[in-house]
PDB file of C-alpha atoms in Angstrom:
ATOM      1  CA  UNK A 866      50.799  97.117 156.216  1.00  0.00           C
ATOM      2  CA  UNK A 867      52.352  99.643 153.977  1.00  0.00           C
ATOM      3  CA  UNK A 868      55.544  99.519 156.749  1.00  0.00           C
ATOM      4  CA  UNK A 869      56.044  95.961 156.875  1.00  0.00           C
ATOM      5  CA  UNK A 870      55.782  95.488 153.076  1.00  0.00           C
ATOM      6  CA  UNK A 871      58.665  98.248 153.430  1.00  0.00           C
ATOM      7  CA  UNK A 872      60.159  96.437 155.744  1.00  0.00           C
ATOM      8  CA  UNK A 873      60.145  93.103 153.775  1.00  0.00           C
ATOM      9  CA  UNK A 874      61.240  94.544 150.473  1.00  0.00           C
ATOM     10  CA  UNK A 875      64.517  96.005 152.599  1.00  0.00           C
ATOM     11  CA  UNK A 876      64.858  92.009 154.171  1.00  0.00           C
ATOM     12  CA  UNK A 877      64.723  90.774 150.968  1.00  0.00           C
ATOM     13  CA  UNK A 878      67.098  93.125 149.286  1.00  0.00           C
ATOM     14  CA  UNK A 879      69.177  92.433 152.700  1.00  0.00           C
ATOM     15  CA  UNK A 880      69.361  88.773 151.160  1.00  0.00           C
ATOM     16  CA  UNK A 881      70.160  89.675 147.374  1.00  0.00           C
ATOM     17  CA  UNK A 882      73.263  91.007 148.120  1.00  0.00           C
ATOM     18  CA  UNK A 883      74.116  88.426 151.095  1.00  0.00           C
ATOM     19  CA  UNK A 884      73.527  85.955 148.069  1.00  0.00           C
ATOM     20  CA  UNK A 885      75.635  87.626 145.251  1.00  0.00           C
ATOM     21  CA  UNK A 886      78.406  87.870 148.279  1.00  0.00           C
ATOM     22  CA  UNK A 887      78.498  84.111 148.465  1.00  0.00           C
ATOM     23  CA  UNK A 888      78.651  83.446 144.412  1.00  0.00           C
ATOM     24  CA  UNK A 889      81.499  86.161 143.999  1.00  0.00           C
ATOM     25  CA  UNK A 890      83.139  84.327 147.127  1.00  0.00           C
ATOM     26  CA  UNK A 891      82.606  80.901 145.374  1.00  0.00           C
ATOM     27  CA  UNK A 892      83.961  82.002 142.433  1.00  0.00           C
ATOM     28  CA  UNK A 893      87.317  80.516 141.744  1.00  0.00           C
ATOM     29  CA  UNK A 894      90.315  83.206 141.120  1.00  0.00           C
ATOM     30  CA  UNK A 895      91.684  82.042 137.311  1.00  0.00           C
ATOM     31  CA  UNK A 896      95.293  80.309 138.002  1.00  0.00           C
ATOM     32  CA  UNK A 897      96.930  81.635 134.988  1.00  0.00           C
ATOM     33  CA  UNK A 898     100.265  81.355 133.827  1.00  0.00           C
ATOM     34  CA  UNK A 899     102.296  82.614 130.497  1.00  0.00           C
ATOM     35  CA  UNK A 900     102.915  79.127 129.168  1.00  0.00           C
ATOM     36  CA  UNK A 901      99.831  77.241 129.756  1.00  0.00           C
ATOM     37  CA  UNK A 902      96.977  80.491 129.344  1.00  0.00           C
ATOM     38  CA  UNK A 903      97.846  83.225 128.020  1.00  0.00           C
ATOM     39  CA  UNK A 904     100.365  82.495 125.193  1.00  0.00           C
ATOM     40  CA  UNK A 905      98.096  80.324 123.441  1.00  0.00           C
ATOM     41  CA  UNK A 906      95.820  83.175 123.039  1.00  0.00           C
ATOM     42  CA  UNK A 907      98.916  85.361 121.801  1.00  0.00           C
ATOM     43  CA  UNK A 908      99.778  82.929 119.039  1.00  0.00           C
ATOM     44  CA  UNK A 909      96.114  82.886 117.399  1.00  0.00           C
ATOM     45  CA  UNK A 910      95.313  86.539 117.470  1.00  0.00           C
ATOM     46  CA  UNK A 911      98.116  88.812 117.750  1.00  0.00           C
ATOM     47  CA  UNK A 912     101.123  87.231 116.002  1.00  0.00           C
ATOM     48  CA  UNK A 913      99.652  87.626 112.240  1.00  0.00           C
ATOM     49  CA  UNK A 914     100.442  91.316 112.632  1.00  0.00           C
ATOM     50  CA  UNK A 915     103.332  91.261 115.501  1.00  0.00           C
ATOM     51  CA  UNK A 916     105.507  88.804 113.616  1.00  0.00           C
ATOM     52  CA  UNK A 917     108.993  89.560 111.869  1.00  0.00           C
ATOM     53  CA  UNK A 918     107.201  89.617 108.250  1.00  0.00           C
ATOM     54  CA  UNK A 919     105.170  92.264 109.117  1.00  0.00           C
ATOM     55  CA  UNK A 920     105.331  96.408 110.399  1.00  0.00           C
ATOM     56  CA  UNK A 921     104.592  95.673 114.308  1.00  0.00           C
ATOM     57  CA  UNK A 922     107.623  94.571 116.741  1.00  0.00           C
ATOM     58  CA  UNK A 923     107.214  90.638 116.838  1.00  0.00           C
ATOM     59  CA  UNK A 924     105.852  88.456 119.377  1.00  0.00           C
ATOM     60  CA  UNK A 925     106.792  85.001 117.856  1.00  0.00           C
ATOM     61  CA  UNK A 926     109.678  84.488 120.193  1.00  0.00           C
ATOM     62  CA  UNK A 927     107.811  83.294 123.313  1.00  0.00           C
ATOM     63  CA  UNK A 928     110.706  84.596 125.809  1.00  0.00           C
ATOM     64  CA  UNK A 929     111.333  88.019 124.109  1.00  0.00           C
ATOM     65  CA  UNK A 930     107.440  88.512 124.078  1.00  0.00           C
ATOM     66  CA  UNK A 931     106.999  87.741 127.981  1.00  0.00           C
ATOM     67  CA  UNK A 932     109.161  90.931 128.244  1.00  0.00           C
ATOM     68  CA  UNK A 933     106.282  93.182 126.985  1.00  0.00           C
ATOM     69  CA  UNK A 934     103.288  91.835 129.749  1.00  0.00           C
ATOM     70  CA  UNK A 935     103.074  95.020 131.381  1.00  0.00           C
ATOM     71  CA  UNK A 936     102.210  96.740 128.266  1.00  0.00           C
ATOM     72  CA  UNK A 937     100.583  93.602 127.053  1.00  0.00           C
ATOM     73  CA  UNK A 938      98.123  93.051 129.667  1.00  0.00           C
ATOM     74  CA  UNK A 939      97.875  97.519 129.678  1.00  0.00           C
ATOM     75  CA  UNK A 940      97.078  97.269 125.938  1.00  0.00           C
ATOM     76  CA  UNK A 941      94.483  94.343 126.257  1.00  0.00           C
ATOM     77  CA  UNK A 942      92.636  95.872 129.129  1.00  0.00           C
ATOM     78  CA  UNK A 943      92.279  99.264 127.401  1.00  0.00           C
ATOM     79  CA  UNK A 944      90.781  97.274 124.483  1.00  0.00           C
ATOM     80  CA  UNK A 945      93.519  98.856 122.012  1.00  0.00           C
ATOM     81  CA  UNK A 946      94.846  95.185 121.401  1.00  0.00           C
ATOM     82  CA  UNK A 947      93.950  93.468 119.806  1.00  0.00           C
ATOM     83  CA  UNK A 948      92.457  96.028 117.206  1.00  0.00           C
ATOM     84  CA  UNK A 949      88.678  95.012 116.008  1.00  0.00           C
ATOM     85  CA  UNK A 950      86.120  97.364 115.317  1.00  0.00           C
ATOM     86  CA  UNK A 951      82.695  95.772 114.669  1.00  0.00           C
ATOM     87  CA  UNK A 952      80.753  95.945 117.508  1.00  0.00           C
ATOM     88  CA  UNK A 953      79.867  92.279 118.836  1.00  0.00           C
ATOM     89  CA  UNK A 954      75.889  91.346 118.713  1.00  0.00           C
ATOM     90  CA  UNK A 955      74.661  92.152 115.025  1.00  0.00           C
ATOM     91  CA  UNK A 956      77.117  90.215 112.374  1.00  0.00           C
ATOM     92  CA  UNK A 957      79.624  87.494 112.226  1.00  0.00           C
ATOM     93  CA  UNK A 958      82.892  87.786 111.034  1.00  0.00           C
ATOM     94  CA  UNK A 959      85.565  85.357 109.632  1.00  0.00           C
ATOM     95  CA  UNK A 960      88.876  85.904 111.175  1.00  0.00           C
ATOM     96  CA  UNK A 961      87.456  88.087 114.437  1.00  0.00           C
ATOM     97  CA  UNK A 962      90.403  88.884 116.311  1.00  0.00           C
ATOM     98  CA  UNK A 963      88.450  90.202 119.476  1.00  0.00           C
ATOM     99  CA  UNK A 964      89.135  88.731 122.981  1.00  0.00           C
ATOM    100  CA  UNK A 965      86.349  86.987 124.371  1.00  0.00           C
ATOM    101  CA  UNK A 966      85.077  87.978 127.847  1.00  0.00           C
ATOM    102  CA  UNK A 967      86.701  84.814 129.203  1.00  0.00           C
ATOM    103  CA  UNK A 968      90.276  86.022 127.455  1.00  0.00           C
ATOM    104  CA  UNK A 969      89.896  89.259 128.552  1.00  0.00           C
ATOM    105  CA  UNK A 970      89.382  87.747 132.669  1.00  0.00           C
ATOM    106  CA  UNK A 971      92.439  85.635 131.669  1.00  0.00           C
ATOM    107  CA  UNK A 972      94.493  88.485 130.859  1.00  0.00           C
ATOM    108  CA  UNK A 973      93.472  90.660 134.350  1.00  0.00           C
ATOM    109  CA  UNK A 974      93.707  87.875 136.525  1.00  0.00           C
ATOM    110  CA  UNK A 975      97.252  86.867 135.012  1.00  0.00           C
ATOM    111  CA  UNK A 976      98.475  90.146 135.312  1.00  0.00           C
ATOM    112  CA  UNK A 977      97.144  90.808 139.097  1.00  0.00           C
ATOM    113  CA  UNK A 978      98.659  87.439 140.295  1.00  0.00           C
ATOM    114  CA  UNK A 979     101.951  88.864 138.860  1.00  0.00           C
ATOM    115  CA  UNK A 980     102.550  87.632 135.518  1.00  0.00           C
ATOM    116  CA  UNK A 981     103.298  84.154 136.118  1.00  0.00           C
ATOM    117  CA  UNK A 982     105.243  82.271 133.379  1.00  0.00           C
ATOM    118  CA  UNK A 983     105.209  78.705 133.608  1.00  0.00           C
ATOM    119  CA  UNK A 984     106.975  76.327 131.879  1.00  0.00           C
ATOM    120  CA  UNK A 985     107.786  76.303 128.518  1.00  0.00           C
ATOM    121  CA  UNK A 986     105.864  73.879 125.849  1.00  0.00           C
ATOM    122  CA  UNK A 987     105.451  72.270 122.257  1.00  0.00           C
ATOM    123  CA  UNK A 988     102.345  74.010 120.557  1.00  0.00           C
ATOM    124  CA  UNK A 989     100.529  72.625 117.647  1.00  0.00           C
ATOM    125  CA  UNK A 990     101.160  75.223 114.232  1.00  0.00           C
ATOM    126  CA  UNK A 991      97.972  77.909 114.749  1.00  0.00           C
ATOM    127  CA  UNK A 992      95.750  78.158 111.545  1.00  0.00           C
ATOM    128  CA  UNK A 993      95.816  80.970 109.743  1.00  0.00           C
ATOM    129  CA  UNK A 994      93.323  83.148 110.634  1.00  0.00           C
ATOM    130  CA  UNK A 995      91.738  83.342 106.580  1.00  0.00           C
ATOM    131  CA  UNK A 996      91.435  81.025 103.733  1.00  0.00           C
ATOM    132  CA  UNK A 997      94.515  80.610 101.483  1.00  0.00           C
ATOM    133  CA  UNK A 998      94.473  83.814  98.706  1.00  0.00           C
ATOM    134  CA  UNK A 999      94.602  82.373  95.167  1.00  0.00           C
ATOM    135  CA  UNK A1000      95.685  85.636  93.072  1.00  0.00           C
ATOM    136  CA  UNK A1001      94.291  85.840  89.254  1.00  0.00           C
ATOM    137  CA  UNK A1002      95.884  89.519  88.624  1.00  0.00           C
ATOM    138  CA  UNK A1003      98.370  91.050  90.112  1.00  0.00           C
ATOM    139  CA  UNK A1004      99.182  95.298  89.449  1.00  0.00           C
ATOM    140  CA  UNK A1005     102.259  97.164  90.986  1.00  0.00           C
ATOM    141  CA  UNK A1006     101.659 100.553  92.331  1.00  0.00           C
ATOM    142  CA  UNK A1007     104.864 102.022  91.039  1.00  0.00           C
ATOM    143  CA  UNK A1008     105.831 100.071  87.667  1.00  0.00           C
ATOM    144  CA  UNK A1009     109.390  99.945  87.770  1.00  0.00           C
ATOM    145  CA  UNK A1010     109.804 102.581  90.119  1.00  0.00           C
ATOM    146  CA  UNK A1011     110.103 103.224  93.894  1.00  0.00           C
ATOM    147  CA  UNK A1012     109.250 105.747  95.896  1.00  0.00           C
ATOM    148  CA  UNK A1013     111.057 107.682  98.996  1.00  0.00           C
ATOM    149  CA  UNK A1014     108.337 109.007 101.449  1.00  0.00           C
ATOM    150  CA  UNK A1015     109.029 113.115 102.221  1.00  0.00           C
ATOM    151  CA  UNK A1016     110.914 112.953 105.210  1.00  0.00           C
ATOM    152  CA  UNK A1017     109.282 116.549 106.128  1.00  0.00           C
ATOM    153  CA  UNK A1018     106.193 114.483 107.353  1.00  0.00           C
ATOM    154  CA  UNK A1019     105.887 111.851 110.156  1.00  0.00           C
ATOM    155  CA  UNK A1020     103.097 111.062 108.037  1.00  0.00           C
ATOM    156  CA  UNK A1021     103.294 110.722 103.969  1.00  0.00           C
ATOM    157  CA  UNK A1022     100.393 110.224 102.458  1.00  0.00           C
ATOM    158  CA  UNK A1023     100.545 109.990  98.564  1.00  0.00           C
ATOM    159  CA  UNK A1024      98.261 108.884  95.664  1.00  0.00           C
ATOM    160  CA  UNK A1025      99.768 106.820  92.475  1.00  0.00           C
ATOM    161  CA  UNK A1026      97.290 106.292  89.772  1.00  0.00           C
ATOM    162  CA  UNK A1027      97.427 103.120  87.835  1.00  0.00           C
ATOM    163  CA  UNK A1028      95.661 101.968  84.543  1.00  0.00           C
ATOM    164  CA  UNK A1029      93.164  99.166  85.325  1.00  0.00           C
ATOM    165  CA  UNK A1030      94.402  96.129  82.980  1.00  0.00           C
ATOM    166  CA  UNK A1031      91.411  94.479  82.065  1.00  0.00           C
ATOM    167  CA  UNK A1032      90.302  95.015  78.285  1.00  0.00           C
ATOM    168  CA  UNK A1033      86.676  93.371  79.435  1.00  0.00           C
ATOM    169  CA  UNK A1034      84.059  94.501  81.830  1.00  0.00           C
ATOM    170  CA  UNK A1035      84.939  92.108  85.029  1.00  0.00           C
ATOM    171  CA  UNK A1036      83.983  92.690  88.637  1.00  0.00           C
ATOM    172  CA  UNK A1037      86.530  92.413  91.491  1.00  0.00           C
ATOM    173  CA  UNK A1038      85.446  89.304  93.772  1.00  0.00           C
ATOM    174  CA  UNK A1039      88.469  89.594  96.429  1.00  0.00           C
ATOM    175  CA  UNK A1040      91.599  91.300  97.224  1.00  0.00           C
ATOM    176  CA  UNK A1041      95.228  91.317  98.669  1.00  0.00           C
ATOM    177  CA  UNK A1042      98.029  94.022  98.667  1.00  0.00           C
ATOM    178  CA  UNK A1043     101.684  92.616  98.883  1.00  0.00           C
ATOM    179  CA  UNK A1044     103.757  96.144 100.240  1.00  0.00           C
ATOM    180  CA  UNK A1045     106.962  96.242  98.806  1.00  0.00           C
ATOM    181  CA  UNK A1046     108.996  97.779 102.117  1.00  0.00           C
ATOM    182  CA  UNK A1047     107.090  97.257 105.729  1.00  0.00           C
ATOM    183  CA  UNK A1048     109.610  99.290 107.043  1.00  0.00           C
ATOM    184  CA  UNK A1049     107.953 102.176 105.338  1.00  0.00           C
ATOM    185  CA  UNK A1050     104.272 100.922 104.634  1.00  0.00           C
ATOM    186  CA  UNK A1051     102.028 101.820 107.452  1.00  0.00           C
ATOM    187  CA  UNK A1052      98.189 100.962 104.817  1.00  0.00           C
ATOM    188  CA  UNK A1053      96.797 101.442 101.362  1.00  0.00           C
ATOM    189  CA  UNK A1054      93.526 102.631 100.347  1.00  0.00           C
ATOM    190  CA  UNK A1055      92.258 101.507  97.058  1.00  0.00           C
ATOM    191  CA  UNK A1056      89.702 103.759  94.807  1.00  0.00           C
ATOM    192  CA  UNK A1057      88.805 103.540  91.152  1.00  0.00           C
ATOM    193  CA  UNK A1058      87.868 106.124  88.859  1.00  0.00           C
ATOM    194  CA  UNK A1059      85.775 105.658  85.969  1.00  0.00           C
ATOM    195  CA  UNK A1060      86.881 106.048  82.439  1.00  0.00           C
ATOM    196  CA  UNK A1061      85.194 109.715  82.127  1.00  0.00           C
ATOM    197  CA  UNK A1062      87.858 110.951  84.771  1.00  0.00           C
ATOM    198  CA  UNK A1063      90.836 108.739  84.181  1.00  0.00           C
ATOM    199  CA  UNK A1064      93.187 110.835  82.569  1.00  0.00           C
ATOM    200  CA  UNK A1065      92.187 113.934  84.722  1.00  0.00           C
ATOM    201  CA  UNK A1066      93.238 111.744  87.806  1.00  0.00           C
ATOM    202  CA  UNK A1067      96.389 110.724  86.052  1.00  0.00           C
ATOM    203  CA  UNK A1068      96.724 114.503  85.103  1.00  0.00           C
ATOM    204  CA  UNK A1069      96.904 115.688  89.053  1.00  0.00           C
ATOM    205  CA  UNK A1070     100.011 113.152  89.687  1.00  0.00           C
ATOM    206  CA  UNK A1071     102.044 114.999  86.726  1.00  0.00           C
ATOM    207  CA  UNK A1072     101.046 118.045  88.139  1.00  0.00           C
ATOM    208  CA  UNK A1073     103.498 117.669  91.354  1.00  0.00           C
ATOM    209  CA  UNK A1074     106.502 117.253  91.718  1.00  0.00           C
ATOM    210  CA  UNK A1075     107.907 113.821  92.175  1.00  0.00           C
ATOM    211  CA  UNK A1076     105.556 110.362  92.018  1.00  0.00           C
ATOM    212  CA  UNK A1077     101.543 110.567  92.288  1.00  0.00           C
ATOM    213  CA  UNK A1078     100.333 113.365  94.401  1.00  0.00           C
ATOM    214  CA  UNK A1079      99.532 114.930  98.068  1.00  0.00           C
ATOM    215  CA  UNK A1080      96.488 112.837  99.291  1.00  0.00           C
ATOM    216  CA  UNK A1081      94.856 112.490 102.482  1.00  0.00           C
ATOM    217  CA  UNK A1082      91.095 110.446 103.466  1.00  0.00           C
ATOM    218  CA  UNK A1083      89.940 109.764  99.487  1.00  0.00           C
ATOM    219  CA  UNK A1084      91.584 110.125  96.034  1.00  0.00           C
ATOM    220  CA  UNK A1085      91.163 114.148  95.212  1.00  0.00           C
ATOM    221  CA  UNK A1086      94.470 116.052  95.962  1.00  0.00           C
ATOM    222  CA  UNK A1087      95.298 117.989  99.293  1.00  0.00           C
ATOM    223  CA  UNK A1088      96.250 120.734  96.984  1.00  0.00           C
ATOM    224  CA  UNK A1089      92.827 121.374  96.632  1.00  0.00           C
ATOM    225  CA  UNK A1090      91.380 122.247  99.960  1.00  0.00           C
ATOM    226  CA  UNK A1091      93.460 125.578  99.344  1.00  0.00           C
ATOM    227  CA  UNK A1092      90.841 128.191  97.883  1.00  0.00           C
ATOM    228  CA  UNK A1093      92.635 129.405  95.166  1.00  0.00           C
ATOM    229  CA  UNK A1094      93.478 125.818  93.849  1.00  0.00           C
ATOM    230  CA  UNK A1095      89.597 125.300  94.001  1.00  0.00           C
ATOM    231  CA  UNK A1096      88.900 128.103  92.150  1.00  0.00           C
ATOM    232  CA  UNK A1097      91.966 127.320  89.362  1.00  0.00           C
ATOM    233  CA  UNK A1098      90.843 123.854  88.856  1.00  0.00           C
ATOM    234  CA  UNK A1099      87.068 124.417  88.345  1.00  0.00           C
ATOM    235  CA  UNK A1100      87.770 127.282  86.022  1.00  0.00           C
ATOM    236  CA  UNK A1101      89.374 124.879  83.927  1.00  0.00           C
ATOM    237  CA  UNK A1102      86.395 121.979  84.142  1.00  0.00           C
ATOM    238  CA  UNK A1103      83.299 123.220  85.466  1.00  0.00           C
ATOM    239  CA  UNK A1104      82.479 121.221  88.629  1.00  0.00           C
ATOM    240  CA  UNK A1105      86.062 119.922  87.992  1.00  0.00           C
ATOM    241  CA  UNK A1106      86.266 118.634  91.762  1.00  0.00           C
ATOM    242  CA  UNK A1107      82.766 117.683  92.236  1.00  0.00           C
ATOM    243  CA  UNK A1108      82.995 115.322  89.152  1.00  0.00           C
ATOM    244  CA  UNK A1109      86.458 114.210  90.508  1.00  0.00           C
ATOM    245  CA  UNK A1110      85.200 112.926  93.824  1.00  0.00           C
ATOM    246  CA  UNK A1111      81.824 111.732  91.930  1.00  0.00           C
ATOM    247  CA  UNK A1112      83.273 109.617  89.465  1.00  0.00           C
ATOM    248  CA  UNK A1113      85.611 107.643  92.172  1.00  0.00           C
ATOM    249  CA  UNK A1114      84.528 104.727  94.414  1.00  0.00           C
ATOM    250  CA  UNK A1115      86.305 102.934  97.712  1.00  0.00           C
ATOM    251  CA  UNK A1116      87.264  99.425  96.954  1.00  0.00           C
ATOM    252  CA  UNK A1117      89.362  97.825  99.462  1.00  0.00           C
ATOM    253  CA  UNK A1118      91.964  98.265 102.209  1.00  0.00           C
ATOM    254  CA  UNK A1119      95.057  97.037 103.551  1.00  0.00           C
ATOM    255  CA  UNK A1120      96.508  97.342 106.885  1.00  0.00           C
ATOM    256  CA  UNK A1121      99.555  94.949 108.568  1.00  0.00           C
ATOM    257  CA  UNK A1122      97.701  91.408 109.529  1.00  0.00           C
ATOM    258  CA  UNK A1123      95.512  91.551 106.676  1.00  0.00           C
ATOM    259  CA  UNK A1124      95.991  88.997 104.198  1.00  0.00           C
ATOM    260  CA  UNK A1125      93.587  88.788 100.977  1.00  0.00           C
ATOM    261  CA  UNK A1126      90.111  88.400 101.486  1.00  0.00           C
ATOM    262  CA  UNK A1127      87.140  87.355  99.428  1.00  0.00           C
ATOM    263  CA  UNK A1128      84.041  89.589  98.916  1.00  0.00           C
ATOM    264  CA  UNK A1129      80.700  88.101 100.124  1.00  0.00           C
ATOM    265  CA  UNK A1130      79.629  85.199  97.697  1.00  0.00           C
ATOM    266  CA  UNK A1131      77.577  86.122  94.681  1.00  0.00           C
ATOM    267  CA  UNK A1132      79.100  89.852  95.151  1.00  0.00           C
ATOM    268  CA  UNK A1133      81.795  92.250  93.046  1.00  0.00           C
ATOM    269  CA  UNK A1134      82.921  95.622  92.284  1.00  0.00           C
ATOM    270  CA  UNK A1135      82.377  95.964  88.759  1.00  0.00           C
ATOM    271  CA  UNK A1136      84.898  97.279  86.563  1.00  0.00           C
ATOM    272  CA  UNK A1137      85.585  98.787  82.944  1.00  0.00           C
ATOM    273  CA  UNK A1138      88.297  99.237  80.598  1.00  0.00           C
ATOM    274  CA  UNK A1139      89.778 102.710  80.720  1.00  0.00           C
ATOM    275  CA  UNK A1140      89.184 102.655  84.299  1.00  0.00           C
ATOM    276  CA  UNK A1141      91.902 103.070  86.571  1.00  0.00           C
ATOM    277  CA  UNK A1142      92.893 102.516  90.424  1.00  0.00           C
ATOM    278  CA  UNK A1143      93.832 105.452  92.702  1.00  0.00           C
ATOM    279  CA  UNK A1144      96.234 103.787  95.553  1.00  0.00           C
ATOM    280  CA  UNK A1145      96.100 106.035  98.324  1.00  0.00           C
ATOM    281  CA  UNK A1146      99.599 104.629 100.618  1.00  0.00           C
ATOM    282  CA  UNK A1147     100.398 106.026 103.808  1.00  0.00           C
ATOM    283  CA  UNK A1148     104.194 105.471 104.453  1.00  0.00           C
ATOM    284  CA  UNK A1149     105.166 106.087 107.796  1.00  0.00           C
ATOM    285  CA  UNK A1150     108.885 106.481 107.898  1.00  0.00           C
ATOM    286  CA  UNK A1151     109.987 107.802 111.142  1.00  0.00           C
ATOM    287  CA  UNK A1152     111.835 104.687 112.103  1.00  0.00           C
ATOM    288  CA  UNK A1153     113.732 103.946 108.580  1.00  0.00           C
ATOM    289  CA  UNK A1154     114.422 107.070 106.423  1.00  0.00           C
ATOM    290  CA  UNK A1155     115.619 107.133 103.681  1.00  0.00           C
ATOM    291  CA  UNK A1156     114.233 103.328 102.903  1.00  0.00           C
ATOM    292  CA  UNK A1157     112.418 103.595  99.629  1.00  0.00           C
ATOM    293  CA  UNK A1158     109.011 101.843  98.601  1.00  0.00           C
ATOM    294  CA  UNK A1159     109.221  99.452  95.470  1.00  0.00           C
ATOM    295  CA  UNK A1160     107.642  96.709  94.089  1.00  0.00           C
ATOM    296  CA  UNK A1161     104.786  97.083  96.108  1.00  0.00           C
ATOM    297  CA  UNK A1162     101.611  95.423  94.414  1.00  0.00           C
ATOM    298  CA  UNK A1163      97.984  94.866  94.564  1.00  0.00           C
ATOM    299  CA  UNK A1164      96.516  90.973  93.528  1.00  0.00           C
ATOM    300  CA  UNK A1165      92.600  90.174  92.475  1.00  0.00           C
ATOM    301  CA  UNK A1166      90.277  87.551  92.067  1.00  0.00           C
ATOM    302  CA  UNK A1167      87.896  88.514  89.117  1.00  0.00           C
TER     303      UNK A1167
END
């Protein structure tokens, strides 16, 4: 008995696979082309960041992008493109760029039949991706001024600190940031201080050289991860950094395809006068220096 139970479990398992042969052989292969498939997908989630307004190349000239599918399809079946990083199965998002499962086959089968491209054809206008952005304050990061990222660094990371405007207690309900140069603007990282820091923050920008100050992952100066600096700073306010980094708060980003966003309903960041915003930009500058930032600004709903 114990054998031929054996022997039927291997019979059976014999069939399993005989079975999952026949589905994976009836299984249509995808006939995808450029045109008809896979531009569609193109149009609603990667042009809002590879488009001529923004820091990417573009991709809204249909012919010029069917010259990057190699590195396309590469990019897409590396997950790198397009970029989302929630993981799928606990939250939904408004505006979720991933690729389905099904977009993701399209793009592998397209690319292993060899990148077929169809014919060109009209396309309806793609929605935007989030709700129209109805600004009710608007602050520049350099007022009247412009900034040339240090062409010593591939990489320029610099802090400006800016007086909140508000002369009431408000809260911040939704945000957009307008950059000024995307040849230059690679993100921005907003952070408040309260009014007990403020003009210590503002204090560390006139202590370098040039607009705002060295800053790298939050608002406190790179200056101070050298020792003596430390030691310099809290001699001259007890806990000086601790209270720095204690008194300041994240409260938004911008990266290129991001357009404003509202908070959660019924939600805000809430906000005093004397406060004031800590706009951490990275400029990136490799491909244009000597192009200056200006005019760059952040916008609110309150």
């Amino acid at each position: 008995m114990p054998w031929r139970g054996a022997n039927a479990t291997g019979e059976t398992m014999k069939s399993i696979r005989a079975a999952v042969v026949l589905i994976a052989a009836a299984t249509p292969a995808l006939s995808a082309d450029y045109y008809t498939d896979v531009r569609p997908v193109i149009e609603r989630k990667c042009v809002m960041c590879h488009s001529e307004s923004s820091i990417s190349f573009s991709f809204e000239d249909p012919d010029r992008t069917y010259d990057y599918r190699q590195a396309i399809a590469s990019a897409v079946a590396a997950r790198r493109m397009p970029p989302w990083l929630a993981e799928s199965g606990h939250q939904n998002y408004r505006g979720d760029i991933s690729l389905s499962t099904a977009e993701l086959r399209l793009f592998s089968e397209w690319a292993k039949a060899g990148f077929p491209k169809g014919e060109p054809r009209e396309r309806e206008p793609v929605p935007p991706v989030y709700a129209p952005f109805s600004a009710e304050l608007a602050v520049e990061v350099i007022p009247g001024e412009s900034y040339l990222p240090n062409p010593e660094h591939a990489d320029d990371y610099r802090c400006f600190v800016v007086d909140w405007p508000a002369t009431e207690p408000t809260f911040i309900t939704g945000f957009r940031a307008v950059p000024g140069n995307l040849d230059v603007a690679h993100h921005l990282v907003l952070f408040a201080a309260t009014a007990e820091v403020a003009e210590r923050y503002k204090a560390l920008g006139d202590a370098e050289e040039g607009q705002g100050y060295q800053c790298f992952g939050g608002p406190v100066p790179d200056r101070f991860q050298d020792e003596t600096e430390r030691e310099l700073y809290d001699k001259q306010f007890p806990n000086g950094i601790e209270e720095l980094n204690n008194n300041a708060f994240w409260v938004a980003q911008w990266a290129p395809g991001t357009d404003g966003y509202a908070f959660p309903d019924d939600t805000g960041i809430p906000m005093h006068p004397g406060m004031v915003l800590i706009v951490q930009m990275h400029y990136y500058s490799a491909f244009a220096p000597g192009e200056r930032d200006s005019r760059t600004r952040m916008e609110f709903t309150l």
